[in-house]
Amino acid sequence: MGEVVQRLRALIPVISEICQIAGTPGASIGVLHKDKVIFTHNYGYRDVSARLPPDENTIYYLGSLSKSFTAASLGILVDEGKLLWNDRIKDVLPNFRHVDEIIDKNATVIDFLSHRTGLAPKDALWMHERVGISLPRRETLNVVCYLETVFNFRSRWLYNNWGYAVADLIIEHVSGSSWGDFLARRILKPLGLNHTLTRHEAERDNIAQAYMTLSDGSPYHLPRPSVENGTIMEGAAGVQSSVNNLLRYAQAIMDTPAEGTLEQHVSELNSPFKQLQEILKGHIDPSPEGSDREQSYALGWVRTALPGPLGTCGLNPMYVEAMPIVGKGLNNSELVLHHQGSIIDFLSSIYLIPRTHTAVVVLTNSLAKNDAADWLGQLILEAILDNSDKNDYIELAKASAKTSMDLFSQMAYDLERRRDSDTPKKSNSHYVGLYYNILKDYYIEVFEEDQTLLMCHQGDRRQSYELKHVRDDSYSWLLTRDECAQRGVFPNTNLEFYILTFGVDKNDKVDHVVWKHDPSVPGGETFRQCLDPPAEQQVIGTERGDQNVLGPKG
C-alpha cells in the first residue's frame, strides 16, 4: 500500500502540468484502494476570481457520470417488481409511439440504457447557449419518438443521451416521485451522500464555478449548467457531487456482493443497490471493429478488460487518432468499470477495479482544450496498476489540446475553399422567417438587422449569429473556439454543423432550411418555414438568471 501511495504522490507535478496544458482551472482527485482512501489531491481554483481552492467536498457537475445513478434507481424499481428490464417502453410509457415500427414494437428499458437503439443522438436540440436548455422536459417523448434510426436496432452502439431522458420519465411514472426526489430518498440519503445534489442549491458555499477554456489556456467564466431535477436530460446529466461522495458511492457498489449469494441477501438489507448483476453486465460492444478482450457497455458503465483502450464516453477520442492502450505489460488481464462525463463547463471521470476494490475519481470545472479529467484518470490508474509499459500522458495531453484547437482552424480553411462568392444569391428578405422542425417544438429564426442577415435558435435573439454567404443558398455561422466559450456552447468541430442550406418551392420561394447538426444523419434535418406558427414562444424561467428553458407555451 505504501508503494502505491508513493507512486501517486510522485504524480502531483504531472497532474499540474496536464491541467496547465488543458487550461483546467480547478480539479479534485481521489483514490480508494482496498476499501481505503489512500490519496486525494486538489489543483487550482474552484472559483478563479475569488482564488478559492477546491477540496474533496467541493461540488462539481458530473455530466454523464449521472447515468449510473439513474440506472441504479431503475434497479430498485426492478427489484421491487414494479418494472422489468425487458419491459417495452411503450408498455411502461403509454405515450411512447416511435415512428420506426421496429423501435416502437420492440425497444426495451435495457435497449435505451445501453445505447443500442440505433437512434440519432441529436444533442443540438436540447443544448442551448449560455449553458441553457432549449426544450422543456415535456417534449422528451415527442423528440425521442421522431429520432431517426441510423443503425439497425441492436446492431451497433451509438451513444444517445435521450435514452436516459426516457429513463427519468420511467422513474417518475413508475415510482410516483420525481427523478431527483427518488434518487435522493433511495440512494443518496441511505449512503450519506450529503454533498451530492439533484438540483441547484444557491446556499451551498463549496461549489465549483463553471468555465470554458479559451485558446490561450485562460478560463472564461460561465453560468453553471441548467440541467437538474425537473428539466430535460436530468437523468442523463443532472447529478452534482464531490470526490469524497463519489468514492463512497463507488465503494458501496463494489461492496455489494453478486446476486444469488447469501452475502448478497444480507448485504442488500442495508445497501441501496439492487440488480447490480444486470446493471454491470455488458450488453453491447461499443467498438465497431470489435476487440480481442472485453469492451462492452453495461448500464451507465463501460466494461474494459485491460490491456485495452479507455475513455470510450469522453471527448479525447475526437482529438487523437486512436485512444492509447492502458495497462500494457500487465501479467494478467484486469477488468475496469469506467465512465466519463462532459457538460458544457465540467469534465469528469471515474474508474473502478472491482478485484482490488479500487476507485479513481477526477472532477474538473472547465470544458478544457482536451478531456483532462480522463487523461488524469488513466494516468492515476496506470500508477496504481504499475504496469511496465505506461503511456506518456503529458504528450497525449499536448497532442490532444493542439488538435482541438487546430480543428477550428481547419474548419475555417475548409469553409473558405467551399465559398464561391460568384454564385448568385437572393436578397436577405427572401430568407427571413421562422423555420420549424416537424414537431414544431424547435425553430430557427432568420431575421435582418442593419442589412445583415442573422439567425438564432428558439427565438433567443440575445444569442444571434451572422449568416455569411457560402454559395448559392448556403450560409455559414462558423464560430471560433473562443466564441464558443464566450457564448457557452459546445465547441463542435464538424463544419456542417455551422452551415444552413435554404431550399425553395416550385415557385422559387424559400420555404425550408436544412441543418446538418448531427453527423450521424448526413442528410441533415429539414426545418420548414411556418407562416402560421404555433402558440407564441416564451422563456420558461428556472430561477437561475440567464439559464432559461425555451419552448412553446402549452
Coordinates of C-alpha atoms in Angstrom, one line a residue:
M1 CA 0.0 0.0 0.0
G2 CA 2.8 2.4 0.9
E3 CA 4.4 2.0 -2.6
V4 CA 1.1 2.8 -4.3
V5 CA 0.8 6.0 -2.3
Q6 CA 4.4 7.0 -3.1
R7 CA 3.7 6.4 -6.8
L8 CA 0.6 8.6 -6.6
R9 CA 2.3 11.4 -4.7
A10 CA 5.0 11.4 -7.4
L11 CA 2.4 12.2 -10.0
I12 CA 1.4 15.6 -8.5
P13 CA 3.8 17.6 -10.8
V14 CA 2.4 15.6 -13.8
I15 CA -1.2 16.3 -12.7
S16 CA -0.4 20.1 -12.5
E17 CA 1.3 20.0 -16.0
I18 CA -1.7 18.2 -17.6
C19 CA -4.1 20.7 -16.1
Q20 CA -2.0 23.6 -17.3
I21 CA -1.8 22.1 -20.9
A22 CA -5.6 21.7 -21.0
G23 CA -6.3 25.0 -19.4
T24 CA -8.2 23.4 -16.5
P25 CA -8.7 26.0 -13.7
G26 CA -9.6 23.5 -10.9
A27 CA -9.6 19.8 -10.3
S28 CA -10.3 17.4 -7.4
I29 CA -8.9 13.9 -7.4
G30 CA -9.4 10.9 -5.1
V31 CA -8.3 7.3 -4.9
L32 CA -9.8 4.4 -3.0
H33 CA -7.7 1.2 -2.8
K34 CA -8.6 -1.9 -0.9
D35 CA -11.5 -0.1 0.6
K36 CA -9.4 2.8 2.0
V37 CA -9.0 6.3 0.7
I38 CA -5.2 6.5 0.1
F39 CA -4.8 9.6 -1.9
T40 CA -6.5 12.9 -2.5
H41 CA -5.2 15.9 -4.4
N42 CA -6.7 19.3 -5.4
Y43 CA -5.4 21.6 -8.1
G44 CA -6.0 25.3 -8.8
Y45 CA -9.2 27.1 -8.0
R46 CA -12.9 26.2 -7.7
D47 CA -13.5 30.0 -8.1
V48 CA -10.8 31.7 -10.1
S49 CA -11.8 35.3 -9.4
A50 CA -12.0 34.8 -5.6
R51 CA -8.9 32.5 -5.7
L52 CA -10.7 29.8 -3.7
P53 CA -9.1 26.4 -3.9
P54 CA -11.2 23.2 -4.2
D55 CA -11.2 20.3 -1.7
E56 CA -12.5 16.8 -1.5
N57 CA -16.0 18.1 -0.7
T58 CA -16.2 20.7 -3.5
I59 CA -19.4 20.0 -5.6
Y60 CA -18.9 19.7 -9.3
Y61 CA -21.4 18.8 -12.1
L62 CA -20.9 15.1 -13.1
G63 CA -22.3 15.2 -16.6
S64 CA -22.7 11.6 -17.8
L65 CA -21.5 10.1 -14.6
S66 CA -25.1 10.8 -13.6
K67 CA -26.2 7.9 -15.8
S68 CA -25.1 5.2 -13.3
F69 CA -27.2 6.9 -10.6
T70 CA -30.2 6.7 -13.0
A71 CA -29.5 3.1 -13.8
A72 CA -29.3 2.3 -10.1
S73 CA -32.6 3.9 -9.5
L74 CA -34.2 1.7 -12.1
G75 CA -32.6 -1.3 -10.5
I76 CA -34.5 -0.5 -7.3
L77 CA -37.8 -0.5 -9.2
V78 CA -37.0 -3.7 -10.9
D79 CA -36.1 -5.3 -7.6
E80 CA -39.4 -4.2 -6.2
G81 CA -41.3 -5.9 -9.0
K82 CA -42.6 -2.6 -10.4
L83 CA -40.6 -2.8 -13.6
L84 CA -38.8 -5.4 -15.8
W85 CA -35.5 -4.7 -17.6
N86 CA -37.0 -6.1 -20.7
D87 CA -40.3 -4.2 -20.5
R88 CA -41.1 -2.5 -23.7
I89 CA -41.0 1.3 -23.4
K90 CA -44.5 1.5 -25.0
D91 CA -45.8 -0.7 -22.2
V92 CA -44.3 1.5 -19.5
L93 CA -44.9 4.9 -21.0
P94 CA -48.3 4.9 -22.8
N95 CA -47.4 8.0 -24.9
F96 CA -44.4 6.3 -26.4
R97 CA -45.1 5.9 -30.1
H98 CA -42.0 5.8 -32.3
V99 CA -42.1 6.5 -36.0
D100 CA -39.9 3.4 -36.6
E101 CA -42.2 0.4 -36.2
I102 CA -39.3 -1.9 -35.1
I103 CA -38.3 0.6 -32.3
D104 CA -42.0 1.1 -31.4
K105 CA -42.8 -2.6 -31.0
N106 CA -39.5 -3.9 -29.5
A107 CA -37.4 -1.2 -27.7
T108 CA -36.9 -2.1 -24.0
V109 CA -35.6 -0.3 -21.0
I110 CA -32.2 -2.1 -21.5
D111 CA -32.1 -1.0 -25.1
F112 CA -32.3 2.6 -24.2
L113 CA -29.9 2.4 -21.2
S114 CA -27.2 0.5 -23.2
H115 CA -27.3 2.8 -26.2
R116 CA -28.2 0.1 -28.7
T117 CA -31.4 1.5 -30.2
G118 CA -29.5 2.9 -33.2
L119 CA -31.3 6.2 -32.8
A120 CA -29.7 9.6 -33.8
P121 CA -28.3 11.5 -30.7
K122 CA -29.4 15.0 -31.8
D123 CA -28.0 16.7 -28.8
A124 CA -28.2 20.1 -30.5
L125 CA -31.9 20.1 -30.0
W126 CA -31.7 20.5 -26.2
M127 CA -28.3 22.2 -25.6
H128 CA -28.8 26.0 -25.7
E129 CA -26.4 28.9 -25.5
R130 CA -25.1 30.2 -22.1
V131 CA -25.3 26.6 -20.9
G132 CA -29.1 26.7 -21.1
I133 CA -31.7 24.3 -22.3
S134 CA -33.6 24.6 -25.5
L135 CA -36.6 22.4 -24.7
P136 CA -38.8 21.8 -21.7
R137 CA -39.0 18.3 -20.2
R138 CA -42.5 17.7 -21.5
E139 CA -41.0 17.5 -25.0
T140 CA -38.8 14.4 -24.2
L141 CA -41.1 11.7 -25.7
N142 CA -42.0 13.9 -28.7
V143 CA -38.4 14.2 -29.6
V144 CA -37.4 10.6 -28.9
C145 CA -40.3 9.3 -30.9
Y146 CA -39.1 11.1 -34.1
L147 CA -35.4 10.4 -33.8
E148 CA -34.1 8.8 -37.0
T149 CA -32.9 5.2 -36.9
V150 CA -29.3 5.5 -38.3
F151 CA -28.2 1.9 -37.4
N152 CA -30.3 -1.2 -37.4
F153 CA -31.9 -1.8 -34.0
R154 CA -29.5 -3.6 -31.6
S155 CA -26.8 -3.9 -34.3
R156 CA -24.4 -1.2 -33.1
W157 CA -23.7 1.0 -30.2
L158 CA -24.4 4.7 -30.6
Y159 CA -24.2 6.9 -27.6
N160 CA -27.5 8.7 -27.0
N161 CA -28.4 10.9 -24.1
W162 CA -32.1 10.7 -24.9
G163 CA -32.2 7.1 -23.6
Y164 CA -31.6 8.4 -20.1
A165 CA -34.1 11.2 -20.6
V166 CA -36.6 8.4 -21.2
A167 CA -35.3 6.6 -18.1
D168 CA -36.0 9.5 -15.8
L169 CA -39.6 9.6 -17.2
I170 CA -39.9 5.9 -16.3
I171 CA -38.7 6.5 -12.8
E172 CA -41.3 9.3 -12.3
H173 CA -44.1 7.3 -13.9
V174 CA -43.5 4.1 -12.1
S175 CA -42.5 5.4 -8.6
G176 CA -44.8 8.4 -8.4
S177 CA -41.8 10.6 -7.4
S178 CA -39.7 12.9 -9.4
W179 CA -36.3 11.6 -10.6
G180 CA -34.4 13.8 -8.2
D181 CA -36.6 13.0 -5.1
F182 CA -36.4 9.3 -5.8
L183 CA -32.7 9.4 -6.2
A184 CA -32.2 11.4 -3.0
R185 CA -34.5 9.2 -0.9
R186 CA -33.4 5.8 -2.1
I187 CA -29.7 6.2 -2.9
L188 CA -28.2 9.5 -1.7
K189 CA -29.7 9.6 1.8
P190 CA -29.0 5.9 2.6
L191 CA -25.4 6.3 1.6
G192 CA -25.0 9.6 3.4
L193 CA -24.0 11.4 0.3
N194 CA -24.6 14.9 1.7
H195 CA -22.6 16.6 -1.0
T196 CA -24.5 15.1 -3.9
L197 CA -27.3 17.1 -5.4
T198 CA -30.0 16.7 -8.0
R199 CA -31.0 20.4 -8.0
H200 CA -29.1 23.6 -7.7
E201 CA -28.8 24.9 -4.2
A202 CA -27.7 28.5 -4.1
E203 CA -27.0 28.5 -0.4
R204 CA -24.2 26.0 -0.8
D205 CA -20.7 27.6 -0.4
N206 CA -18.3 24.9 -1.5
I207 CA -19.3 24.6 -5.2
A208 CA -17.1 24.8 -8.2
Q209 CA -17.7 27.7 -10.5
A210 CA -18.0 26.9 -14.2
Y211 CA -15.6 27.7 -17.0
M212 CA -14.7 27.1 -20.6
T213 CA -11.1 27.3 -21.7
L214 CA -10.0 29.9 -24.2
S215 CA -7.4 29.2 -26.9
D216 CA -4.7 30.9 -24.8
G217 CA -5.5 28.5 -21.9
S218 CA -7.2 31.0 -19.7
P219 CA -10.6 30.2 -18.2
Y220 CA -13.8 32.0 -19.3
H221 CA -16.4 32.1 -16.5
L222 CA -19.9 30.9 -17.4
P223 CA -23.2 30.1 -15.6
R224 CA -23.3 26.7 -14.0
P225 CA -25.4 24.2 -16.1
S226 CA -29.1 24.3 -16.1
V227 CA -29.8 20.5 -16.1
E228 CA -31.3 19.5 -12.8
N229 CA -34.4 17.8 -11.3
G230 CA -37.4 18.9 -13.3
T231 CA -35.5 19.7 -16.6
I232 CA -35.0 17.7 -19.7
M233 CA -31.9 15.4 -19.5
E234 CA -32.0 15.3 -15.7
G235 CA -31.4 11.5 -15.8
A236 CA -28.5 11.8 -18.3
A237 CA -26.5 14.7 -16.7
G238 CA -28.3 16.2 -13.7
V239 CA -26.2 15.0 -10.7
Q240 CA -23.7 17.1 -8.9
S241 CA -21.2 15.6 -6.4
S242 CA -17.8 15.7 -4.7
V243 CA -14.8 13.4 -4.7
N244 CA -15.5 12.1 -1.2
N245 CA -19.1 11.3 -2.0
L246 CA -18.2 9.5 -5.3
L247 CA -15.6 7.4 -3.6
R248 CA -18.2 6.4 -1.0
Y249 CA -20.6 5.7 -3.8
A250 CA -18.1 3.5 -5.7
Q251 CA -17.1 1.6 -2.5
A252 CA -20.8 0.8 -1.8
I253 CA -21.1 -0.6 -5.4
M254 CA -18.0 -2.8 -5.0
D255 CA -19.1 -3.9 -1.5
T256 CA -22.4 -5.3 -2.8
P257 CA -21.8 -9.0 -3.5
A258 CA -23.0 -10.8 -6.6
E259 CA -26.7 -11.7 -6.8
G260 CA -27.9 -15.1 -5.7
T261 CA -25.4 -15.4 -2.8
L262 CA -26.2 -15.4 0.9
E263 CA -23.8 -12.5 1.3
Q264 CA -25.8 -10.6 -1.3
H265 CA -29.0 -11.3 0.5
V266 CA -27.7 -10.0 3.8
S267 CA -25.9 -7.0 2.2
E268 CA -28.9 -5.8 0.3
L269 CA -30.8 -5.3 3.5
N270 CA -28.6 -2.3 4.1
S271 CA -27.5 -1.5 0.5
P272 CA -29.5 0.7 -1.8
F273 CA -28.0 -1.1 -4.8
K274 CA -30.2 -3.8 -6.4
Q275 CA -29.9 -5.7 -9.7
L276 CA -26.2 -4.9 -9.9
Q277 CA -25.5 -8.1 -11.9
E278 CA -27.7 -6.8 -14.7
I279 CA -26.5 -3.2 -14.3
L280 CA -22.8 -4.1 -14.5
K281 CA -23.2 -6.7 -17.2
G282 CA -22.1 -5.9 -20.7
H283 CA -25.0 -5.5 -23.2
I284 CA -23.2 -4.4 -26.4
D285 CA -19.7 -3.8 -27.7
P286 CA -19.2 -0.1 -28.2
S287 CA -16.3 -0.6 -30.7
P288 CA -17.5 -1.0 -34.2
E289 CA -14.4 -3.1 -35.2
G290 CA -14.6 -5.3 -32.1
S291 CA -11.7 -6.2 -29.8
D292 CA -9.8 -9.3 -28.6
R293 CA -10.6 -8.5 -24.9
E294 CA -13.9 -7.5 -23.5
Q295 CA -15.1 -4.0 -24.2
S296 CA -18.8 -3.6 -23.6
Y297 CA -21.3 -1.0 -22.4
A298 CA -23.3 -2.0 -19.4
L299 CA -26.0 0.3 -17.9
G300 CA -24.3 3.6 -17.1
W301 CA -20.9 1.9 -17.1
V302 CA -18.3 0.8 -19.6
R303 CA -16.5 -2.5 -19.1
T304 CA -13.0 -2.8 -20.4
A305 CA -10.6 -5.7 -19.9
L306 CA -7.0 -4.4 -19.7
P307 CA -4.8 -4.0 -21.6
G308 CA -7.2 -2.0 -23.6
P309 CA -8.4 1.5 -24.6
L310 CA -10.4 3.6 -22.1
G311 CA -12.1 6.9 -22.4
T312 CA -15.0 5.5 -24.5
C313 CA -17.5 8.1 -23.5
G314 CA -15.1 11.0 -23.1
L315 CA -14.0 13.8 -25.5
N316 CA -10.5 12.7 -26.1
P317 CA -11.4 10.2 -28.9
M318 CA -12.3 13.3 -31.0
Y319 CA -8.7 14.7 -30.6
V320 CA -6.4 11.6 -31.0
E321 CA -6.2 9.2 -33.9
A322 CA -6.7 6.3 -31.5
M323 CA -7.0 6.1 -27.8
P324 CA -3.9 4.6 -26.1
I325 CA -3.8 1.1 -24.8
V326 CA -3.9 1.2 -21.0
G327 CA -2.2 -1.5 -18.9
K328 CA 0.4 -2.6 -21.4
G329 CA 2.7 -5.1 -19.7
L330 CA 0.3 -6.4 -17.2
N331 CA 0.8 -10.1 -16.3
N332 CA -2.9 -10.7 -16.1
S333 CA -5.9 -9.0 -17.6
E334 CA -7.8 -6.6 -15.3
L335 CA -11.4 -5.7 -15.5
V336 CA -12.1 -1.9 -15.2
L337 CA -15.5 -0.3 -14.9
H338 CA -15.5 3.3 -16.0
H339 CA -17.3 6.3 -17.5
Q340 CA -16.6 9.8 -18.5
G341 CA -18.7 12.9 -18.0
S342 CA -18.9 16.1 -20.0
I343 CA -21.3 19.0 -19.9
I344 CA -20.6 22.5 -21.3
D345 CA -18.3 23.6 -18.5
F346 CA -17.4 20.5 -16.4
L347 CA -15.4 17.3 -17.2
S348 CA -15.2 14.2 -15.0
S349 CA -14.1 10.6 -15.0
I350 CA -14.5 7.5 -12.7
Y351 CA -12.6 4.2 -12.8
L352 CA -13.3 1.1 -10.7
I353 CA -11.2 -2.0 -10.4
P354 CA -13.6 -4.4 -8.7
R355 CA -11.0 -7.1 -7.9
T356 CA -9.0 -4.8 -5.6
H357 CA -11.8 -2.5 -4.6
T358 CA -10.1 0.4 -6.2
A359 CA -11.7 3.6 -7.4
V360 CA -10.3 6.7 -9.1
V361 CA -12.4 9.8 -9.3
V362 CA -11.4 13.0 -11.2
L363 CA -13.6 16.1 -11.2
T364 CA -12.8 19.3 -13.1
N365 CA -14.6 22.7 -13.6
S366 CA -13.9 23.5 -17.2
L367 CA -14.7 22.3 -20.7
A368 CA -11.0 22.4 -21.5
K369 CA -8.8 22.1 -24.6
N370 CA -8.9 18.3 -24.1
D371 CA -10.6 15.9 -21.7
A372 CA -8.1 16.5 -18.9
A373 CA -10.3 14.6 -16.4
D374 CA -9.9 11.4 -18.5
W375 CA -6.2 11.7 -19.1
L376 CA -5.7 12.3 -15.4
G377 CA -7.8 9.2 -14.5
Q378 CA -5.9 7.0 -16.9
L379 CA -2.6 8.4 -15.6
I380 CA -3.5 7.5 -12.0
L381 CA -4.9 4.1 -12.9
E382 CA -1.6 3.1 -14.5
A383 CA 0.3 4.3 -11.4
I384 CA -1.9 2.0 -9.3
L385 CA -1.6 -1.0 -11.7
D386 CA 2.2 -0.3 -12.0
N387 CA 2.3 -1.9 -15.4
S388 CA 5.7 -1.9 -17.1
D389 CA 4.8 0.0 -20.2
K390 CA 3.0 3.2 -19.2
N391 CA 1.6 5.8 -21.6
D392 CA 3.1 9.3 -21.7
Y393 CA 0.1 11.3 -20.7
I394 CA 1.8 14.7 -20.9
E395 CA 2.5 14.1 -24.6
L396 CA -1.1 12.8 -25.1
A397 CA -2.4 16.0 -23.3
K398 CA -0.3 18.2 -25.6
A399 CA -1.3 16.5 -28.8
S400 CA -5.0 16.4 -28.0
A401 CA -5.0 20.1 -26.9
K402 CA -3.3 21.1 -30.1
T403 CA -5.7 19.1 -32.2
S404 CA -8.7 20.5 -30.5
M405 CA -7.5 24.0 -31.5
D406 CA -6.3 23.0 -34.9
L407 CA -9.7 21.6 -35.8
F408 CA -11.2 25.1 -35.7
S409 CA -8.5 26.4 -38.0
Q410 CA -9.1 23.5 -40.3
M411 CA -12.9 24.3 -40.4
A412 CA -12.2 27.9 -41.3
Y413 CA -9.8 26.8 -44.1
D414 CA -12.3 24.3 -45.5
L415 CA -15.1 26.8 -45.4
E416 CA -13.1 29.3 -47.5
R417 CA -12.3 26.6 -50.0
R418 CA -16.0 25.9 -50.3
R419 CA -17.1 29.5 -50.6
D420 CA -17.9 30.8 -54.0
S421 CA -19.0 34.5 -54.0
D422 CA -19.7 34.4 -57.7
T423 CA -22.7 32.2 -57.3
P424 CA -25.9 34.2 -57.3
K425 CA -27.7 34.8 -54.0
K426 CA -31.1 36.2 -53.2
S427 CA -31.7 39.4 -51.2
N428 CA -31.8 38.9 -47.4
S429 CA -35.5 39.4 -47.2
H430 CA -36.1 36.1 -49.2
Y431 CA -34.6 34.1 -46.3
V432 CA -36.3 35.9 -43.4
G433 CA -38.8 33.7 -41.5
L434 CA -39.4 31.1 -38.8
Y435 CA -38.3 27.6 -39.7
Y436 CA -39.7 24.7 -37.6
N437 CA -38.9 21.1 -37.3
I438 CA -41.6 18.5 -37.9
L439 CA -42.7 18.6 -34.3
K440 CA -42.9 22.4 -34.2
D441 CA -41.1 22.4 -30.8
Y442 CA -37.8 23.7 -32.2
Y443 CA -37.3 26.5 -34.7
I444 CA -34.6 28.6 -36.3
E445 CA -35.4 32.3 -36.7
V446 CA -33.8 34.1 -39.6
F447 CA -34.0 37.9 -39.5
E448 CA -32.4 41.0 -40.8
E449 CA -30.9 43.9 -38.8
D450 CA -29.0 46.8 -40.4
Q451 CA -28.9 44.9 -43.7
T452 CA -27.2 42.0 -42.0
L453 CA -28.7 38.5 -42.2
L454 CA -28.9 36.9 -38.7
M455 CA -30.3 33.7 -37.2
C456 CA -31.0 32.5 -33.7
H457 CA -32.4 29.3 -32.1
Q458 CA -35.8 29.2 -30.4
G459 CA -36.3 32.9 -30.9
D460 CA -33.5 33.9 -28.5
R461 CA -32.1 37.0 -30.2
R462 CA -29.8 37.6 -27.3
Q463 CA -27.7 34.8 -28.9
S464 CA -27.9 35.6 -32.6
Y465 CA -25.4 34.6 -35.3
E466 CA -24.4 36.5 -38.5
L467 CA -25.1 34.4 -41.6
K468 CA -22.4 34.7 -44.2
H469 CA -22.9 33.6 -47.8
V470 CA -21.1 30.5 -48.8
R471 CA -22.5 29.7 -52.2
D472 CA -25.9 29.5 -53.8
D473 CA -28.5 29.3 -51.0
S474 CA -26.0 28.1 -48.3
Y475 CA -24.9 30.4 -45.4
S476 CA -22.5 29.8 -42.6
W477 CA -22.3 30.9 -39.0
L478 CA -18.9 29.4 -38.1
L479 CA -17.5 30.2 -34.7
T480 CA -14.0 30.2 -33.3
R481 CA -13.1 28.2 -30.3
D482 CA -13.1 31.4 -28.2
E483 CA -16.5 32.4 -29.5
C484 CA -17.9 29.0 -28.4
A485 CA -16.5 29.6 -24.9
Q486 CA -17.9 33.2 -24.7
R487 CA -21.3 32.1 -25.9
G488 CA -21.3 29.0 -23.6
V489 CA -21.9 26.5 -26.5
F490 CA -20.3 23.1 -27.0
P491 CA -17.2 23.5 -29.3
N492 CA -18.5 21.5 -32.2
T493 CA -15.7 20.6 -34.7
N494 CA -18.0 19.4 -37.6
L495 CA -18.1 22.1 -40.2
E496 CA -21.5 21.0 -41.5
F497 CA -22.9 22.0 -38.1
Y498 CA -22.3 25.7 -38.9
I499 CA -24.0 25.7 -42.3
L500 CA -27.6 26.4 -43.2
T501 CA -28.8 25.5 -46.7
F502 CA -32.0 27.1 -47.8
G503 CA -34.4 25.4 -50.2
V504 CA -37.2 26.7 -52.4
D505 CA -40.6 25.6 -53.6
K506 CA -41.8 25.2 -57.2
N507 CA -42.2 29.0 -57.4
D508 CA -38.6 29.6 -56.4
K509 CA -39.7 30.9 -53.0
V510 CA -37.6 30.0 -50.0
D511 CA -39.7 27.6 -47.8
H512 CA -37.3 25.5 -45.8
V513 CA -33.7 25.2 -44.5
V514 CA -31.6 22.1 -43.9
W515 CA -29.3 22.0 -40.8
K516 CA -26.8 19.1 -40.5
H517 CA -26.5 19.3 -36.8
D518 CA -25.9 15.6 -36.2
P519 CA -23.2 13.8 -38.2
S520 CA -25.0 10.5 -37.8
V521 CA -27.7 12.0 -40.0
P522 CA -25.7 13.1 -43.1
G523 CA -28.7 14.4 -44.9
G524 CA -29.4 16.8 -42.1
E525 CA -32.8 17.9 -40.7
T526 CA -35.3 19.9 -42.6
F527 CA -36.9 22.9 -40.9
R528 CA -39.9 24.3 -42.8
Q529 CA -40.9 27.9 -42.9
C530 CA -44.1 28.4 -41.0
L531 CA -46.4 31.3 -41.9
D532 CA -48.8 30.3 -39.2
P533 CA -46.5 29.4 -36.3
P534 CA -47.7 27.6 -33.1
A535 CA -48.6 29.4 -29.9
E536 CA -46.2 32.3 -29.1
Q537 CA -42.9 31.2 -27.8
Q538 CA -41.9 32.2 -24.3
V539 CA -38.9 31.8 -22.0
I540 CA -39.7 29.5 -19.1
G541 CA -37.5 30.6 -16.2
T542 CA -35.7 28.2 -14.0
E543 CA -34.9 30.7 -11.2
R544 CA -31.3 30.7 -12.5
G545 CA -30.8 34.1 -14.1
D546 CA -29.6 33.7 -17.6
Q547 CA -30.2 30.0 -17.7
N548 CA -33.5 29.5 -19.3
V549 CA -35.6 26.8 -20.9
L550 CA -37.1 27.9 -24.2
G551 CA -40.2 26.3 -25.6
P552 CA -43.7 26.7 -26.8
K553 CA -46.4 27.8 -24.4
G554 CA -48.6 24.8 -23.5

